[in-house]
Amino acid sequence: MEIKIKDEKIKVTKPSIIGLMGNNYETYLEELSHNKRSVGYIKKNEYYYTNYVYDELLLFMNRCKCEVKNVAKRMEKVLDSLSLPYSFLEKEISDLSKGEKRILSYLRIFIFNPKVLIIDEPFKNLDYKYEKIVINYLRELKNKYNKTIIIASNNSNIIYENTNKTIIIDKDIIFKDTIKLFSDNEIIEKYNLNIPNLVMFSKLAEKKNKKIKYYQDNRELMKEVYRNV
Amino acid sequence: MTLEVKDLNYGEFKNFNIVFKSYRSYSIIGDINCGNETLFRILSTSIMTNNSIFFNDTCLNVDTRFSYLRKIGVIKEVNNNSFILDNVYDELAFSLKKLNLDEEEIKTRIDFYLKYFNLKIKSKKISELNLYEKQLMMVIMALLHEPSIIIMEDIICNLKLEDYIKVNKLFSYFMDKKKLIVIKFFNNFDYVNHDDYIYVMDNYEIIKKGFKDDLMVDDQFLNKHNLRVPFMYDLSLKLKMYKLIDKVYLNMEDMVNDIWK
């Protein structure tokens, strides 16, 4: 798969969750999402066109012209993916909280099952429970169904903890393995990135002559610290 | 200044009470169905309720709404309907002109905030601004009329981290100088300040309150209510469990120094 940003072509050789950061990255997300048939795009601020969740999902299914033989079954499946009860379909959109609306945006994308998903601020308005549900499902889409997922945020902790590769958009474009990118002092300085918490810990340990590997999960980091004390 | 919600009965809220006092910053936190969004709308008067909101013992109702609105500054997430005029300066000056302030005073106030946030947008059209600049405009618009209370929803996704820190520094300054009350609404603890007084909401009720440092150490309670323990508290609690440290550290360097003395 090829991602084109600022006339630069980035080759993605295997299904990945790719982070995207940089000044005015929103502009490039619009460009990336131009192919409506194969790309699903969740914007930071979404609009809803109908009054009920069920109608919204049905509308989206029709809009995307996806062939669905059993609509009810498909809806049940996407609800299940985010651990939602069937009764969620009956809810009025105006009654939903911002977090629930965000979940509805995910449902709309999941229902038409695009090859590539682009999500601007994946955890916006979500609580911890749904952050976990969403990221686990995105990982499942990548691992089981070979989807490519691009998550955009300027929060380096979100990008570091949840992606395999990262794109930084600045005057030039940089595309690297996420751990390599965030552990590279030159890149951090050049692109004025905030150092993710997990990376910072390993770097501080390094100053004490302790070699702590760069982990993307704090439980793994803790185990490593325990082994090194 | 005191802002108080007394025996609120609206929708899912049953006999709900909460108090906010001067010189203090509050965060109201809960999961996506906790009811804090409705409370935000009630306090910012998007939803009008009867005889439940009191500011300095004056009850908020149709007659007192205008004086209440002059006392509060509401910071919402920016959207397509956030602005009514085409130019940045006109939009910023709009509410101040309604207060009959003279042109020089209006200009001084606007210049102060644009300089503080290092924004060179005074002569721009709003359509030329990026999302961060628009969100900072929303912050400035809430502060320009010198409110006594700031009511702010979670806007961090629309700001750069350094700008968000600047916004909070400004709040702290006004809390000290002008007895400001700041009320922030979140779905997690990531951007709560250490000096914030926190109300945790669940199912339209306050289920816990206290300062951040007191609440964070109860990770079982936070997990039960779908709230993530912030990184340094989480790290401290886990390392304490492994008996590698014996207290909670908020400074990572101090923590690392303690582990490898």
Coordinates of C-alpha atoms in Angstrom, one line a residue:
Chain A
M1 CA 0.0 0.0 0.0
E2 CA 1.2 3.5 -0.7
I3 CA 0.4 6.7 1.2
K4 CA 1.0 9.9 -0.6
I5 CA 1.7 13.0 1.5
K6 CA 3.1 16.3 0.2
D7 CA 4.1 14.6 -3.1
E8 CA 6.1 12.0 -1.1
K9 CA 5.1 8.4 -1.4
I10 CA 5.4 6.2 1.7
K11 CA 5.3 2.5 1.2
V12 CA 3.5 0.4 3.8
T13 CA 4.5 -3.2 3.2
K14 CA 2.4 -4.9 5.8
P15 CA -0.8 -4.1 7.8
S16 CA 0.1 -1.5 10.4
I17 CA -1.3 1.0 12.8
I18 CA 0.5 4.1 11.7
G19 CA 0.7 7.3 13.8
L20 CA 0.6 10.7 12.1
M21 CA 1.8 13.9 13.8
G22 CA 2.9 17.3 12.7
N23 CA 1.8 20.9 12.2
N24 CA -1.6 21.2 10.4
Y25 CA -1.8 17.5 9.9
E26 CA -5.5 17.8 9.4
T27 CA -5.0 19.3 5.9
Y28 CA -3.2 16.1 4.8
L29 CA -5.8 13.8 6.4
E30 CA -8.4 15.3 4.0
E31 CA -6.1 14.5 1.1
L32 CA -5.5 10.9 2.3
S33 CA -9.2 10.2 2.7
H34 CA -10.3 11.3 -0.8
N35 CA -11.0 7.7 -1.9
K36 CA -14.4 7.3 -0.1
R37 CA -14.8 3.7 -1.2
S38 CA -11.7 2.3 0.4
V39 CA -11.0 4.8 3.1
G40 CA -13.0 5.4 6.2
Y41 CA -12.2 8.7 7.9
I42 CA -13.2 9.7 11.4
K43 CA -12.7 13.5 11.8
K44 CA -12.1 15.3 15.0
N45 CA -15.6 16.9 14.7
E46 CA -18.1 14.7 13.1
Y47 CA -21.6 15.4 11.8
Y48 CA -24.7 13.2 12.1
Y49 CA -27.4 13.2 9.5
T50 CA -30.4 11.4 11.1
N51 CA -32.2 11.3 14.4
Y52 CA -31.5 7.7 15.5
V53 CA -28.4 5.5 15.7
Y54 CA -30.0 2.8 13.6
D55 CA -31.0 5.2 10.8
E56 CA -27.5 6.7 10.9
L57 CA -25.9 3.4 10.4
L58 CA -28.3 2.4 7.7
L59 CA -27.7 5.6 5.9
F60 CA -24.0 5.1 6.1
M61 CA -24.3 1.6 4.8
N62 CA -26.3 2.8 1.8
R63 CA -24.0 5.8 1.2
C64 CA -21.0 3.6 1.0
K65 CA -22.8 1.3 -1.4
C66 CA -21.4 -1.7 0.5
E67 CA -23.1 -5.0 -0.3
V68 CA -24.7 -6.2 2.9
K69 CA -26.9 -9.3 2.7
N70 CA -28.1 -9.3 6.3
V71 CA -28.3 -5.8 7.7
A72 CA -29.4 -6.8 11.2
K73 CA -26.5 -9.3 11.5
R74 CA -24.0 -6.7 10.3
M75 CA -25.3 -4.2 12.8
E76 CA -25.1 -6.8 15.6
K77 CA -21.5 -7.6 14.6
V78 CA -20.3 -4.0 14.7
L79 CA -22.1 -3.3 18.0
D80 CA -20.4 -6.4 19.4
S81 CA -17.1 -5.1 18.3
L82 CA -17.4 -2.2 20.7
S83 CA -19.2 -4.2 23.4
L84 CA -22.4 -2.3 22.9
P85 CA -25.9 -3.6 23.6
Y86 CA -28.5 -3.9 20.7
S87 CA -30.5 -1.2 22.5
F88 CA -27.9 1.4 21.5
L89 CA -29.4 1.3 18.0
E90 CA -32.7 2.7 19.3
K91 CA -31.1 5.7 20.9
E92 CA -31.8 9.2 19.7
I93 CA -28.5 10.9 18.5
S94 CA -29.4 14.2 20.3
D95 CA -29.5 12.2 23.6
L96 CA -26.1 10.8 23.1
S97 CA -23.1 12.2 25.1
K98 CA -20.1 13.4 23.1
G99 CA -18.4 10.1 24.0
E100 CA -21.3 8.1 22.7
K101 CA -21.3 10.2 19.5
R102 CA -17.7 9.3 19.1
I103 CA -18.6 5.7 19.4
L104 CA -21.3 6.1 16.8
S105 CA -18.6 7.5 14.4
Y106 CA -16.6 4.3 14.9
L107 CA -19.7 2.2 14.3
R108 CA -20.4 4.1 11.0
I109 CA -16.8 3.3 9.8
F110 CA -16.8 -0.3 11.0
I111 CA -20.1 -1.0 9.3
F112 CA -18.8 -0.3 5.8
N113 CA -15.5 -2.1 6.5
P114 CA -13.0 0.0 4.5
K115 CA -9.5 -1.2 3.7
V116 CA -7.9 1.8 5.3
L117 CA -9.1 3.6 8.4
I118 CA -8.0 7.1 9.3
I119 CA -8.9 8.4 12.7
D120 CA -8.2 11.9 13.9
E121 CA -7.7 11.9 17.7
P122 CA -8.8 8.3 18.3
F123 CA -9.6 8.7 22.0
K124 CA -11.3 12.1 21.9
N125 CA -14.2 12.2 24.4
L126 CA -13.8 8.6 25.3
D127 CA -13.3 7.2 28.8
Y128 CA -10.7 4.6 29.7
K129 CA -13.0 1.7 29.1
Y130 CA -13.8 2.7 25.5
E131 CA -10.2 3.7 24.9
K132 CA -9.2 0.1 25.6
I133 CA -12.2 -1.4 23.6
V134 CA -11.4 0.8 20.6
I135 CA -7.7 0.2 20.4
N136 CA -8.1 -3.5 21.0
Y137 CA -10.6 -3.7 18.1
L138 CA -8.3 -1.6 15.8
R139 CA -5.5 -4.1 16.6
E140 CA -7.8 -6.9 15.7
L141 CA -8.7 -5.3 12.4
K142 CA -5.0 -5.0 11.7
N143 CA -4.0 -8.5 12.7
K144 CA -7.0 -10.5 11.6
Y145 CA -8.3 -8.5 8.6
N146 CA -5.0 -6.9 7.4
K147 CA -6.4 -3.4 7.6
T148 CA -4.1 -0.3 7.6
I149 CA -5.0 2.1 10.3
I150 CA -3.8 5.7 10.5
I151 CA -4.2 7.4 13.8
A152 CA -3.5 11.1 13.9
S153 CA -2.7 13.1 17.1
N154 CA -0.2 15.6 18.4
N155 CA -0.1 13.7 21.7
S156 CA 3.1 11.7 21.5
N157 CA 2.0 9.4 24.3
I158 CA -1.0 8.3 22.3
I159 CA 1.1 7.8 19.1
Y160 CA 3.9 6.0 20.9
E161 CA 1.8 3.6 22.9
N162 CA -0.5 2.5 20.1
T163 CA 1.3 2.5 16.8
N164 CA 4.0 0.4 14.9
K165 CA 5.1 3.1 12.5
T166 CA 5.0 6.9 12.7
I167 CA 4.8 9.7 10.1
I168 CA 5.9 13.2 11.1
I169 CA 4.8 16.0 8.8
D170 CA 7.0 19.0 8.9
K171 CA 9.0 20.8 6.2
D172 CA 9.9 17.3 5.2
I173 CA 8.2 14.0 5.8
I174 CA 9.7 11.3 8.1
F175 CA 8.4 7.7 8.3
K176 CA 10.0 5.4 10.8
D177 CA 9.4 2.6 13.2
T178 CA 7.6 4.2 16.2
I179 CA 10.1 3.1 18.9
K180 CA 13.1 4.1 16.8
L181 CA 11.6 7.4 16.0
F182 CA 10.8 8.4 19.5
S183 CA 14.1 7.1 21.0
D184 CA 16.1 9.1 18.5
N185 CA 17.3 12.3 20.3
E186 CA 18.1 14.1 17.0
I187 CA 14.6 13.5 15.6
I188 CA 13.0 14.6 18.9
E189 CA 14.9 17.8 18.8
K190 CA 14.6 18.5 15.1
Y191 CA 10.8 18.1 15.0
N192 CA 10.3 19.6 18.5
L193 CA 8.4 16.5 19.7
N194 CA 7.4 15.8 23.3
I195 CA 9.2 12.7 24.6
P196 CA 6.6 10.0 25.5
N197 CA 6.5 9.1 29.2
L198 CA 7.7 5.6 28.6
V199 CA 10.7 6.7 26.5
M200 CA 11.6 9.3 29.0
F201 CA 11.8 6.7 31.8
S202 CA 14.2 4.6 29.8
K203 CA 16.3 7.6 28.9
L204 CA 16.6 8.7 32.5
A205 CA 17.6 5.1 33.5
E206 CA 20.2 5.3 30.8
K207 CA 21.8 8.3 32.6
K208 CA 22.1 6.0 35.7
N209 CA 23.9 3.5 33.5
K210 CA 20.9 1.1 33.4
K211 CA 20.0 -0.3 30.1
I212 CA 16.2 -0.4 30.1
K213 CA 14.7 -1.3 26.8
Y214 CA 12.1 1.0 25.1
Y215 CA 8.6 -0.5 25.8
Q216 CA 5.3 0.7 24.6
D217 CA 3.4 -0.8 27.5
N218 CA 4.1 0.3 31.1
R219 CA 3.5 -3.2 32.6
E220 CA 6.3 -4.5 30.4
L221 CA 8.5 -1.5 31.5
M222 CA 7.8 -2.3 35.1
K223 CA 8.9 -5.9 34.7
E224 CA 12.1 -4.8 33.1
V225 CA 12.8 -2.3 35.9
Y226 CA 12.2 -5.1 38.5
R227 CA 14.7 -7.3 36.7
N228 CA 17.3 -4.5 36.7
V229 CA 17.2 -3.4 40.3
Chain B
M1 CA -17.9 34.5 44.7
T2 CA -19.6 31.1 45.3
L3 CA -21.4 29.1 42.6
E4 CA -23.7 26.5 44.0
V5 CA -26.1 23.9 42.6
K6 CA -28.8 23.2 45.2
D7 CA -31.2 20.2 45.0
L8 CA -31.1 20.1 41.2
N9 CA -33.8 17.9 39.7
Y10 CA -33.4 17.8 36.0
G11 CA -33.5 14.7 33.8
E12 CA -31.4 12.0 35.5
F13 CA -30.2 14.5 38.2
K14 CA -32.0 13.9 41.4
N15 CA -31.5 16.3 44.4
F16 CA -28.0 17.0 43.0
N17 CA -25.7 19.4 45.0
I18 CA -22.3 20.8 44.2
V19 CA -20.4 23.9 45.4
F20 CA -17.6 25.9 43.7
K21 CA -15.6 28.6 45.6
S22 CA -13.2 31.4 44.6
Y23 CA -9.5 31.0 44.2
R24 CA -10.0 27.3 43.3
S25 CA -9.8 25.2 40.1
Y26 CA -12.2 22.3 39.9
S27 CA -12.3 19.3 37.6
I28 CA -15.5 17.3 37.1
I29 CA -14.6 13.8 35.9
G30 CA -16.5 10.7 35.0
D31 CA -17.1 8.1 32.2
I32 CA -19.0 9.0 29.0
N33 CA -22.4 8.6 30.7
C34 CA -21.7 10.1 34.0
G35 CA -23.7 13.3 33.4
N36 CA -20.9 15.9 33.5
E37 CA -21.8 17.0 30.0
T38 CA -25.4 17.8 31.1
L39 CA -24.0 19.6 34.1
F40 CA -21.7 21.7 31.8
R41 CA -24.7 22.7 29.8
I42 CA -26.7 23.6 32.9
L43 CA -23.9 25.7 34.4
S44 CA -23.3 27.5 31.1
T45 CA -27.0 28.1 30.7
S46 CA -27.5 26.1 27.5
I47 CA -30.0 24.3 29.6
M48 CA -32.0 26.5 31.9
T49 CA -33.2 24.9 35.1
N50 CA -35.4 26.4 37.8
N51 CA -34.2 27.6 41.2
S52 CA -31.2 25.3 41.4
I53 CA -28.2 27.5 40.5
F54 CA -27.1 30.2 42.9
F55 CA -24.2 32.7 42.4
N56 CA -23.4 34.6 45.5
D57 CA -26.9 33.5 46.8
T58 CA -28.6 35.0 43.8
C59 CA -30.8 32.4 42.1
L60 CA -30.3 32.0 38.3
N61 CA -33.5 32.5 36.5
V62 CA -34.8 34.4 33.4
D63 CA -34.5 37.7 35.2
T64 CA -30.9 37.2 36.5
R65 CA -29.6 35.3 33.5
F66 CA -27.9 38.3 31.9
S67 CA -26.0 39.3 35.0
Y68 CA -24.9 35.6 35.4
L69 CA -23.7 35.5 31.8
R70 CA -21.5 38.5 32.5
K71 CA -20.0 36.7 35.4
I72 CA -19.1 33.5 33.5
G73 CA -16.8 32.7 30.6
V74 CA -17.6 29.5 28.8
I75 CA -14.9 27.7 26.8
K76 CA -16.4 25.2 24.4
E77 CA -14.8 23.0 21.8
V78 CA -14.6 25.0 18.6
N79 CA -17.0 24.1 15.8
N80 CA -18.4 25.6 12.6
N81 CA -20.9 27.7 14.5
S82 CA -18.5 29.1 17.0
F83 CA -18.0 32.5 15.3
I84 CA -20.4 34.9 13.9
L85 CA -18.2 37.5 12.2
D86 CA -15.6 37.2 9.4
N87 CA -12.6 38.9 11.0
V88 CA -10.6 37.9 14.1
Y89 CA -10.5 41.4 15.7
D90 CA -14.2 42.1 15.1
E91 CA -15.2 38.7 16.6
L92 CA -13.0 39.3 19.7
A93 CA -14.3 42.9 20.1
F94 CA -17.9 42.0 19.6
S95 CA -18.9 41.0 23.2
L96 CA -16.8 43.9 24.6
K97 CA -18.6 46.5 22.4
K98 CA -21.9 45.2 23.8
L99 CA -20.5 46.1 27.3
N100 CA -20.0 49.6 26.0
L101 CA -16.2 49.6 26.7
D102 CA -14.3 52.3 24.9
E103 CA -12.2 51.3 21.8
E104 CA -8.9 51.8 23.5
E105 CA -9.8 49.5 26.4
I106 CA -11.0 46.9 23.9
K107 CA -7.8 47.1 21.9
T108 CA -5.6 46.8 25.1
R109 CA -7.5 43.7 26.3
I110 CA -7.3 42.0 22.9
D111 CA -3.6 42.8 22.4
F112 CA -2.8 41.4 25.9
Y113 CA -4.2 38.0 25.1
L114 CA -2.9 37.8 21.5
K115 CA 0.6 38.6 22.8
Y116 CA 0.3 36.1 25.7
F117 CA -0.5 33.3 23.3
N118 CA 1.9 34.6 20.7
L119 CA -0.9 34.8 18.1
K120 CA -0.3 36.9 15.0
I121 CA -3.9 36.7 13.8
K122 CA -5.3 40.1 14.6
S123 CA -5.8 41.2 11.0
K124 CA -6.7 37.8 9.7
K125 CA -10.0 36.3 8.6
I126 CA -11.3 33.6 10.8
S127 CA -11.4 31.3 7.8
E128 CA -7.7 31.6 7.5
L129 CA -7.1 30.3 11.0
N130 CA -6.1 26.7 11.9
L131 CA -7.9 24.7 14.5
Y132 CA -5.4 25.6 17.3
E133 CA -5.8 29.3 16.6
K134 CA -9.6 29.0 16.5
Q135 CA -9.6 27.1 19.8
L136 CA -7.3 29.7 21.4
M137 CA -9.7 32.4 20.2
M138 CA -12.5 30.6 22.1
V139 CA -10.4 30.8 25.2
I140 CA -9.7 34.5 24.7
M141 CA -13.3 35.2 24.0
A142 CA -14.2 33.6 27.3
L143 CA -11.7 35.7 29.3
L144 CA -12.0 39.1 27.6
H145 CA -14.9 40.4 29.6
E146 CA -13.1 39.4 32.9
P147 CA -15.5 36.8 34.2
S148 CA -15.5 35.5 37.8
I149 CA -16.1 31.9 36.7
I150 CA -14.6 29.9 33.8
I151 CA -16.6 26.9 32.7
M152 CA -14.5 24.8 30.3
E153 CA -15.2 21.5 28.4
D154 CA -12.3 19.2 27.4
I155 CA -10.5 21.2 24.6
I156 CA -7.1 19.6 24.8
C157 CA -7.4 17.7 21.5
N158 CA -7.7 21.0 19.8
L159 CA -4.6 22.6 21.4
K160 CA -0.9 22.0 21.5
L161 CA 0.2 20.8 24.9
E162 CA 2.3 23.9 25.4
D163 CA -0.7 26.1 24.7
Y164 CA -2.8 24.1 27.1
I165 CA -0.2 24.6 29.8
K166 CA -0.3 28.4 29.0
V167 CA -4.1 28.4 29.4
N168 CA -3.8 26.9 32.8
K169 CA -1.0 29.3 33.9
L170 CA -3.3 32.1 32.9
F171 CA -6.1 30.6 35.0
S172 CA -3.8 30.3 38.0
Y173 CA -2.8 33.9 37.6
F174 CA -6.4 35.1 37.6
M175 CA -7.3 32.8 40.5
D176 CA -4.7 34.5 42.6
K177 CA -5.3 38.1 41.3
K178 CA -9.1 38.1 40.7
K179 CA -10.5 35.3 42.8
L180 CA -11.5 33.4 39.7
I181 CA -13.3 30.0 39.9
V182 CA -12.3 27.5 37.2
I183 CA -14.6 24.5 36.4
K184 CA -13.2 22.0 33.9
F185 CA -15.0 18.9 32.6
F186 CA -13.1 15.7 31.5
N187 CA -13.6 12.0 30.8
N188 CA -10.2 11.1 32.2
F189 CA -7.5 12.5 34.6
D190 CA -4.7 13.1 32.0
Y191 CA -4.9 16.8 32.1
V192 CA -6.1 17.5 35.6
N193 CA -3.7 19.8 37.5
H194 CA -2.3 18.7 40.8
D195 CA -4.0 21.6 42.6
D196 CA -7.4 21.0 41.2
Y197 CA -10.2 19.9 43.5
I198 CA -11.9 17.0 41.9
Y199 CA -15.4 15.8 41.8
V200 CA -15.8 12.3 40.4
M201 CA -19.3 11.7 38.9
D202 CA -21.0 8.5 38.0
N203 CA -24.6 8.1 36.9
Y204 CA -25.5 11.8 37.6
E205 CA -24.1 11.7 41.2
I206 CA -20.9 12.8 42.9
I207 CA -19.4 9.6 44.1
K208 CA -16.0 11.0 45.3
K209 CA -14.4 14.3 45.9
G210 CA -11.0 15.5 47.0
F211 CA -7.6 16.7 45.7
K212 CA -5.9 14.8 42.9
D213 CA -3.1 13.4 45.0
D214 CA -5.6 11.9 47.5
L215 CA -7.8 10.4 44.7
M216 CA -5.1 9.0 42.5
V217 CA -3.8 6.5 45.0
D218 CA -7.1 4.6 45.0
D219 CA -6.5 2.8 41.7
Q220 CA -9.2 0.2 42.4
F221 CA -11.8 2.9 42.6
L222 CA -10.6 4.6 39.4
N223 CA -10.5 1.3 37.5
K224 CA -14.0 0.4 38.7
H225 CA -15.3 3.7 37.3
N226 CA -13.5 3.5 33.9
L227 CA -10.9 6.2 34.8
R228 CA -7.3 5.7 33.9
V229 CA -4.7 6.3 36.6
P230 CA -2.3 9.0 35.2
F231 CA 1.1 7.7 34.2
M232 CA 3.3 8.8 37.2
Y233 CA 0.7 7.6 39.8
D234 CA 0.3 4.3 37.9
L235 CA 4.1 3.9 37.7
S236 CA 4.5 4.8 41.4
L237 CA 1.7 2.4 42.6
K238 CA 3.2 -0.5 40.5
L239 CA 6.7 0.1 41.7
K240 CA 5.4 0.4 45.3
M241 CA 3.8 -3.0 44.8
Y242 CA 7.1 -4.4 43.7
K243 CA 8.6 -2.7 46.8
L244 CA 11.1 -0.7 44.7
I245 CA 9.9 2.6 46.0
D246 CA 7.9 3.6 49.1
K247 CA 6.0 6.7 48.0
V248 CA 4.2 8.3 45.0
Y249 CA 6.5 10.3 42.8
L250 CA 5.3 13.0 40.4
N251 CA 8.8 13.8 39.1
M252 CA 10.2 11.0 37.0
E253 CA 13.8 12.0 37.6
D254 CA 13.4 11.8 41.4
M255 CA 11.8 8.4 40.9
V256 CA 14.6 7.1 38.8
N257 CA 17.2 8.5 41.3
D258 CA 15.4 6.7 44.1
I259 CA 15.2 3.3 42.3
W260 CA 18.9 3.3 41.4
K261 CA 20.4 5.2 44.3

